[in-house]
Coordinates of C-alpha atoms in Angstrom, one line a residue:
M212 CA 0.1 0.4 0.3
D213 CA 2.3 2.7 -1.2
I214 CA 1.1 6.3 -1.4
R215 CA 4.1 8.0 -1.2
Q216 CA 4.6 11.2 -3.8
S217 CA 6.5 10.7 -6.7
P218 CA 7.4 14.7 -8.8
E219 CA 4.9 14.1 -10.9
T220 CA 2.3 13.2 -8.6
P221 CA 0.2 15.5 -6.1
S222 CA 0.7 15.0 -2.1
P223 CA -1.6 12.8 -1.0
F224 CA -2.0 14.7 2.3
S225 CA -4.5 16.7 0.8
L226 CA -6.5 19.4 2.5
K227 CA -9.2 17.4 1.7
A228 CA -8.0 14.6 2.3
I229 CA -6.8 14.7 6.0
S230 CA -10.0 17.0 6.6
L231 CA -11.9 14.8 5.6
G232 CA -10.6 12.1 7.9
T233 CA -10.3 14.0 10.5
L234 CA -14.3 14.2 10.6
L235 CA -14.2 10.5 10.1
S236 CA -11.9 9.4 12.8
L237 CA -14.2 11.6 15.6
G238 CA -16.8 9.9 14.9
I239 CA -15.8 6.9 15.5
A240 CA -14.1 8.1 18.6
L241 CA -17.8 9.6 19.4
G242 CA -19.3 6.3 18.7
A243 CA -17.5 3.6 18.9
P244 CA -17.8 4.4 23.1
Y245 CA -20.8 5.3 22.7
G246 CA -22.3 2.0 21.8
N247 CA -20.1 0.4 23.4
M248 CA -20.8 1.4 26.6
V249 CA -24.4 3.5 26.9
I250 CA -26.7 0.9 24.1
R251 CA -23.4 -1.9 24.3
G252 CA -23.9 -2.8 20.9
S253 CA -22.0 -4.2 18.4
T254 CA -18.2 -3.0 18.7
M255 CA -17.0 -0.7 15.8
A256 CA -13.6 -0.1 17.1
L257 CA -12.5 -2.9 19.0
D258 CA -8.6 -2.1 19.1
F259 CA -7.5 -4.3 15.6
S260 CA -11.1 -5.4 14.8
T261 CA -12.1 -2.1 12.9
A262 CA -15.9 -2.3 11.3
G263 CA -16.7 1.0 11.6
A264 CA -13.9 2.4 9.4
I265 CA -14.4 -0.4 7.0
F266 CA -18.4 1.1 7.0
L267 CA -17.6 4.7 6.3
F268 CA -15.1 3.7 3.9
F269 CA -17.1 1.4 1.8
L270 CA -19.2 4.8 1.8
L271 CA -17.0 7.0 1.4
T272 CA -15.9 5.1 -1.6
G273 CA -19.2 3.9 -2.7
G274 CA -21.8 6.5 -2.4
V275 CA -20.0 9.9 -0.8
N276 CA -17.1 10.2 -3.6
L277 CA -19.3 10.1 -6.6
L278 CA -21.4 12.4 -5.1
F279 CA -18.9 14.8 -4.7
A280 CA -18.3 14.2 -8.7
R281 CA -21.3 15.4 -9.1
I282 CA -21.2 18.4 -7.2
H283 CA -17.8 19.4 -8.7
P284 CA -15.2 17.5 -10.6
A285 CA -11.9 18.5 -8.1
L286 CA -14.1 17.5 -5.2
P287 CA -13.8 14.0 -5.5
L288 CA -10.9 12.1 -3.9
R289 CA -7.8 10.1 -5.3
R290 CA -6.9 7.0 -4.6
D291 CA -3.5 7.6 -3.4
E292 CA -6.0 10.7 -0.4
L293 CA -8.6 7.4 0.1
L294 CA -6.4 6.0 1.7
V295 CA -4.6 8.5 3.4
V296 CA -8.3 8.7 4.9
Y297 CA -8.8 5.1 5.7
I298 CA -5.5 4.4 7.6
M299 CA -6.4 7.9 9.9
M300 CA -9.4 5.7 10.8
I301 CA -8.4 2.8 11.3
A302 CA -5.5 4.4 13.3
A303 CA -8.8 6.5 15.4
S304 CA -10.2 2.9 15.7
A305 CA -7.5 1.5 18.8
I306 CA -7.6 4.8 20.8
P307 CA -11.8 5.4 21.9
T308 CA -12.2 1.2 23.3
M309 CA -10.5 -1.3 24.3
G310 CA -7.3 -0.1 22.7
L311 CA -6.8 2.2 25.0
S312 CA -9.2 5.0 26.7
E313 CA -12.0 2.6 28.2
Y314 CA -8.8 0.5 29.5
L315 CA -7.1 3.3 30.7
L316 CA -9.3 5.4 32.8
P317 CA -10.9 2.9 34.6
I318 CA -7.3 0.8 35.6
I319 CA -6.5 4.8 37.2
T320 CA -9.8 5.1 39.3
A321 CA -10.6 1.4 39.9
P322 CA -8.3 1.1 42.5
Y323 CA -10.2 3.7 44.8
Y324 CA -13.8 4.2 43.4
F325 CA -13.9 -0.4 44.6
A326 CA -11.8 -0.2 47.8
T327 CA -14.3 -1.5 50.6
P328 CA -13.1 -2.7 54.6
E329 CA -14.1 -5.8 52.9
N330 CA -10.8 -6.1 51.0
E331 CA -8.8 -3.9 52.3
W332 CA -8.0 -2.1 49.5
A333 CA -7.1 1.1 50.9
S334 CA -4.9 0.0 53.2
L335 CA -2.7 -3.9 51.0
I336 CA -2.5 -1.3 47.6
L337 CA -3.8 3.0 47.5
P338 CA -0.3 2.8 49.9
H339 CA 1.7 1.7 46.8
I340 CA 0.7 3.5 44.2
P341 CA 1.9 7.2 44.1
A342 CA 0.0 10.2 44.0
W343 CA 0.4 11.6 40.8
M344 CA -0.6 8.2 38.8
A345 CA -4.8 9.2 40.2
P346 CA -6.7 11.6 40.8
Q347 CA -6.3 12.2 44.5
N348 CA -9.8 14.5 44.2
P349 CA -12.4 11.8 46.1
E350 CA -15.1 13.3 44.0
A351 CA -13.2 13.3 40.9
V352 CA -12.7 10.1 40.8
K353 CA -16.2 8.9 42.6
W354 CA -17.9 11.3 39.9
F355 CA -16.0 9.1 36.8
Y356 CA -18.0 6.4 37.2
E357 CA -21.8 8.0 39.0
G358 CA -21.4 11.2 37.0
A359 CA -21.4 14.9 38.2
P360 CA -23.9 16.7 40.1
R361 CA -25.8 18.6 37.5
H362 CA -24.4 22.0 37.1
R363 CA -20.7 21.5 38.0
A364 CA -18.7 21.0 36.4
I365 CA -15.6 18.5 36.0
P366 CA -12.7 18.4 38.1
W367 CA -10.7 18.3 35.1
Q368 CA -7.4 20.1 38.1
A369 CA -7.5 16.7 39.7
W370 CA -6.8 14.7 36.1
A371 CA -4.7 17.0 35.0
R372 CA -1.7 16.1 36.8
P373 CA -2.0 12.3 36.5
L374 CA -3.0 12.2 32.8
C375 CA 0.3 14.0 32.3
Y376 CA 2.2 10.9 33.6
W377 CA -0.2 8.4 31.9
S378 CA 0.8 10.5 28.4
A379 CA 4.5 9.9 28.8
L380 CA 3.6 6.8 29.3
V381 CA 1.5 6.1 25.8
A382 CA 3.5 8.3 23.6
A383 CA 6.6 5.4 24.5
L384 CA 4.7 2.9 23.5
Y385 CA 3.7 4.1 20.4
A386 CA 7.3 5.2 19.5
V387 CA 8.0 1.7 20.7
M388 CA 5.4 0.2 18.2
I389 CA 5.4 2.6 14.8
S390 CA 9.0 2.5 14.9
S391 CA 9.7 -1.4 15.9
M392 CA 7.0 -1.8 12.4
V393 CA 9.0 0.0 10.5
I394 CA 12.3 -2.2 11.3
L395 CA 9.6 -5.1 10.3
R396 CA 7.8 -3.5 7.7
R397 CA 9.7 -4.4 4.7
Q398 CA 10.5 -8.1 5.9
W399 CA 7.1 -9.5 6.5
A400 CA 5.7 -7.5 3.7
E401 CA 8.2 -7.2 0.5
N402 CA 11.1 -10.9 2.5
E403 CA 8.6 -13.1 4.1
R404 CA 5.0 -12.1 1.6
L405 CA 3.0 -11.7 4.2
L406 CA -1.2 -11.0 3.3
Y407 CA -2.4 -8.3 5.2
P408 CA -5.4 -9.2 5.3
I409 CA -7.2 -6.6 7.2
V410 CA -6.7 -4.1 4.1
Q411 CA -7.2 -6.6 1.4
V412 CA -10.9 -5.4 1.3
P413 CA -10.2 -1.6 1.2
L414 CA -7.7 -2.0 -1.3
D415 CA -10.0 -3.3 -3.6
M416 CA -12.6 -0.7 -3.1
V417 CA -10.0 1.7 -4.4
R418 CA -8.8 0.1 -7.5
E419 CA -9.1 2.1 -10.4
T420 CA -10.8 2.1 -13.7
E421 CA -9.1 1.1 -17.2
D422 CA -11.8 3.8 -17.6
G423 CA -11.1 5.8 -15.0
S424 CA -14.3 5.8 -13.9
L425 CA -15.0 6.7 -10.3
L426 CA -17.1 3.5 -9.4
R427 CA -14.3 0.7 -8.6
P428 CA -14.9 -2.9 -9.8
F429 CA -15.3 -3.7 -7.0
F430 CA -19.2 -1.9 -6.4
K431 CA -19.9 -3.4 -10.3
S432 CA -19.6 -6.9 -9.1
P433 CA -22.8 -8.4 -8.4
I434 CA -21.2 -11.1 -6.3
M435 CA -19.6 -8.6 -4.1
W436 CA -23.1 -7.6 -3.5
V437 CA -24.5 -11.1 -2.7
G438 CA -22.2 -11.2 -0.1
F439 CA -22.4 -7.6 1.7
L440 CA -26.6 -8.7 1.2
V441 CA -26.6 -11.8 3.1
P442 CA -25.2 -11.2 6.9
V443 CA -26.6 -7.6 6.1
V444 CA -30.1 -9.3 5.6
A445 CA -29.0 -11.5 9.4
G446 CA -27.6 -8.6 11.2
S447 CA -30.6 -6.9 10.7
I448 CA -32.7 -8.6 12.4
K449 CA -31.2 -9.7 15.4
G450 CA -30.4 -5.7 15.7
L451 CA -34.0 -5.0 15.0
H452 CA -35.0 -8.2 16.9
A453 CA -33.8 -6.5 20.7
Y454 CA -35.5 -3.5 20.0
Y455 CA -38.7 -5.0 18.4
N456 CA -39.8 -8.6 20.2
F457 CA -42.2 -9.6 17.9
I458 CA -39.3 -9.7 15.3
P459 CA -37.7 -12.9 14.9
D460 CA -34.0 -13.5 16.5
A461 CA -31.6 -14.9 13.4
D462 CA -29.9 -17.6 15.3
L463 CA -26.7 -18.7 14.1
V464 CA -25.2 -19.7 17.3
T465 CA -25.6 -23.5 18.4
Y466 CA -24.5 -26.0 21.5
L467 CA -23.2 -29.1 21.5
P468 CA -22.6 -30.6 25.1
L469 CA -19.7 -32.2 25.3
F470 CA -17.0 -34.3 28.5
R471 CA -20.0 -34.9 30.4
N472 CA -21.6 -31.2 29.9
N473 CA -18.6 -29.7 31.6
L474 CA -17.6 -27.9 28.0
N475 CA -20.4 -26.3 25.4
M476 CA -18.8 -27.5 22.1
Q477 CA -20.2 -23.3 20.6
F478 CA -21.1 -23.8 16.5
R479 CA -22.0 -20.1 15.3
L480 CA -21.7 -19.1 11.6
S481 CA -19.5 -16.2 11.9
F482 CA -19.8 -14.0 8.9
P483 CA -16.2 -11.7 8.9
M484 CA -14.5 -15.7 10.3
V485 CA -15.8 -16.8 6.5
G486 CA -14.6 -13.5 4.8
F487 CA -11.3 -13.9 6.2
S488 CA -10.8 -17.3 5.2
Y489 CA -10.8 -16.0 1.6
L490 CA -8.8 -13.7 2.3
I491 CA -5.4 -15.7 3.9
N492 CA -3.5 -18.5 3.4
L493 CA -5.4 -22.1 4.0
D494 CA -3.4 -23.2 5.6
I495 CA -3.9 -19.7 8.8
A496 CA -7.1 -20.5 9.0
F497 CA -7.2 -24.1 9.2
G498 CA -4.5 -23.4 12.0
L499 CA -7.3 -20.6 13.9
W500 CA -9.9 -23.3 13.6
F501 CA -8.0 -26.5 14.9
F502 CA -6.8 -25.3 17.6
N503 CA -10.0 -23.2 18.5
V504 CA -11.5 -26.7 18.9
L505 CA -8.3 -27.8 20.0
G506 CA -8.2 -25.4 22.6
A507 CA -11.7 -26.0 24.0
C508 CA -11.1 -29.9 23.8
L509 CA -8.3 -29.3 26.5
K510 CA -10.9 -26.8 29.3
G511 CA -13.1 -30.0 28.0
L512 CA -10.7 -32.5 30.1
M513 CA -9.3 -30.1 32.4
R514 CA -12.6 -28.9 33.2
M515 CA -13.9 -33.3 33.9
T516 CA -10.5 -34.2 35.7
G517 CA -10.6 -31.2 37.8
I518 CA -8.1 -29.3 36.3
S519 CA -8.2 -26.0 37.7
S520 CA -7.1 -22.6 38.0
T521 CA -9.1 -19.3 40.4
E522 CA -6.7 -16.9 38.9
N523 CA -8.3 -14.3 37.3
L524 CA -7.1 -12.8 33.7
G525 CA -9.8 -11.3 32.1
Y526 CA -11.4 -10.3 29.3
Y527 CA -7.4 -12.4 27.6
G528 CA -7.8 -15.2 29.6
A529 CA -8.4 -17.6 27.0
G530 CA -12.2 -18.1 26.7
H531 CA -12.1 -17.9 31.3
E532 CA -9.3 -19.7 31.6
P533 CA -6.1 -19.2 32.5
I534 CA -3.9 -22.6 32.2
L535 CA -4.8 -22.1 28.8
G536 CA -4.3 -18.3 28.9
H537 CA -0.6 -19.3 29.9
Q538 CA -0.2 -21.5 26.7
G539 CA -0.8 -18.9 24.8
M540 CA 0.9 -16.0 26.2
G541 CA 4.5 -18.9 25.5
A542 CA 3.4 -19.5 22.2
M543 CA 3.3 -16.2 21.5
V544 CA 6.6 -15.8 23.3
V545 CA 8.0 -18.9 20.9
L546 CA 6.5 -17.2 18.0
V547 CA 8.0 -14.4 18.4
L548 CA 11.3 -15.4 18.3
F549 CA 10.9 -18.0 15.8
G550 CA 10.1 -14.5 13.9
L551 CA 12.9 -12.1 15.1
W552 CA 15.3 -15.5 14.4
T553 CA 14.1 -15.5 10.7
A554 CA 14.4 -11.7 9.9
R555 CA 18.4 -11.5 11.9
G556 CA 19.8 -10.8 8.0
H557 CA 17.4 -8.4 7.9
L558 CA 17.2 -6.5 11.8
K559 CA 21.5 -7.1 11.3
E560 CA 20.9 -5.2 8.4
V561 CA 18.5 -2.2 10.1
F562 CA 21.0 -2.0 13.1
G563 CA 24.3 -1.9 10.9
S564 CA 22.9 1.2 9.4
A565 CA 21.2 2.9 12.4
F566 CA 25.0 2.4 14.6
A567 CA 27.7 1.6 12.1
K568 CA 26.7 3.1 9.4
T569 CA 27.7 -0.4 7.5
G570 CA 24.0 -1.8 6.5
S571 CA 23.2 -1.5 2.8
V572 CA 19.0 -1.8 3.4
D573 CA 17.2 0.4 1.1
D574 CA 15.1 3.0 3.9
S575 CA 13.9 4.7 1.4
R576 CA 10.0 3.5 1.5
E577 CA 9.5 3.6 5.0
I578 CA 8.0 6.2 7.0
M579 CA 11.3 7.2 8.5
S580 CA 15.0 6.3 8.7
Y581 CA 15.6 2.8 10.0
R582 CA 18.7 5.0 11.9
A583 CA 15.4 7.0 13.3
A584 CA 13.0 4.1 13.6
V585 CA 15.8 1.9 16.0
F586 CA 16.7 5.8 18.1
A587 CA 13.0 6.0 18.4
F588 CA 12.5 2.2 19.0
L589 CA 15.9 2.3 22.3
G590 CA 14.5 5.8 23.4
G591 CA 10.6 4.3 23.7
L592 CA 12.0 1.0 25.7
S593 CA 13.7 3.5 28.1
V594 CA 11.4 5.7 29.2
L595 CA 9.3 2.6 29.8
C596 CA 11.6 1.4 32.3
I597 CA 11.9 4.3 34.0
W598 CA 8.1 5.1 34.0
L599 CA 7.6 1.2 35.5
H600 CA 10.6 2.0 37.7
A601 CA 8.9 5.2 38.6
S602 CA 5.6 3.3 39.4
G603 CA 7.5 1.2 41.8
L604 CA 8.4 -2.2 40.1
P605 CA 11.8 -3.2 40.5
L606 CA 14.0 -2.2 37.8
W607 CA 14.1 -6.3 36.8
A608 CA 10.4 -6.4 37.0
A609 CA 10.2 -2.9 34.7
L610 CA 13.0 -4.5 32.5
A611 CA 11.0 -8.0 32.3
A612 CA 7.5 -6.7 31.8
T613 CA 9.1 -4.4 29.0
L614 CA 10.7 -7.4 27.6
L615 CA 7.1 -8.8 27.2
I616 CA 5.4 -5.5 26.4
V617 CA 7.5 -5.8 23.4
F618 CA 7.1 -9.9 22.3
V619 CA 3.4 -8.9 22.7
F620 CA 2.4 -5.6 20.9
I621 CA 5.3 -8.1 17.8
G622 CA 3.1 -11.1 19.2
V623 CA -0.3 -9.8 18.0
T624 CA 0.7 -7.7 14.9
R625 CA 1.8 -10.6 13.2
I626 CA -1.1 -12.3 14.4
V627 CA -3.2 -9.9 12.3
V628 CA -0.6 -9.3 9.4
E629 CA -0.9 -13.7 8.8
G630 CA -4.5 -14.2 10.7
G631 CA -6.8 -11.1 9.8
V632 CA -7.6 -11.4 13.3
A633 CA -6.0 -11.8 17.0
E634 CA -8.6 -14.1 18.7
A635 CA -11.2 -16.6 17.9
T636 CA -13.4 -17.1 21.2
G637 CA -15.6 -20.9 21.4

């Protein structure tokens, strides 16, 4: 997806592309938390799941851009401008929900709000939290969960200091993520030729025609419209049923009790998974299905034989089974180590060009030079370690946590790059 500017073509980062991308990103930033936390509907933006961005891009390329052309010939966006808008939207999708905000703000305040005499958090946990990490105004914490009284302003002053410190951590995290992807992009995209299925559909939406028509071949395909209508109709029926009980539900899930009723094996017709299966390697598609089934069987066997854990890993607990969650983390570490070993030649050139300027690798196609990426990566890691150590972790624990953070970032990104999704529940 090369949208770089050549001397003969105008910049894709035009005022109309940036303005429209900002407007649509703002819509995602406002709509995703509202849909997720207020009406509790379908998730339009869930970290790497960018359904809202794809839907808006579908409307933009198939409808709004054509309307622009009817209004004035200079208004419609070119292919590269459309891609800039899409990149802005998928970047925005990772911020307002579980990618950042929905977790960060409760993490800051939860130990204070949920402290009770029964759990003794006030004596066991709160003394170990530095004052700069959370608002020290009890009203600010209470109002975050319960809402401020009428005609009372949000106590921003109580939030200013902790959010500044947490912003430094977030900035370091993003520096590590962006720079690591710059370092690995050439290895994944060109050397290993990974598929990047999550961008295949948007790229097809903006594929140009020989006659220069703004209506792309994607929107002229009858097969696409049949495939589009089936999940739209099924999803609309389910949505309408949630509000109007007299409309029958489109039930696409069934369960098979196994292992002496210790496990209900779920069989679900998932339209996103069906769609992704057409975009990814057959071996990857089989692996997603096989290991999901294997994990469910292991869960049933452990329950039947009395093997269990009381640990609570929350959303990341591999279907509420901590043992499988730790196995998955081990598998991710192996995946990352194997990938880095495979890329050792490329990494040697990258770090050689950064420190000794001996590498011959070409970085002209990257968003920053390899030298800048390497120093941004190392600088971000340093900030992470210092921040975690200042928060109370011993230095060795801060180093270990930082290493695991990098492994999770690279591992999840690799899974998304190859499989389109980072999770298959069952």
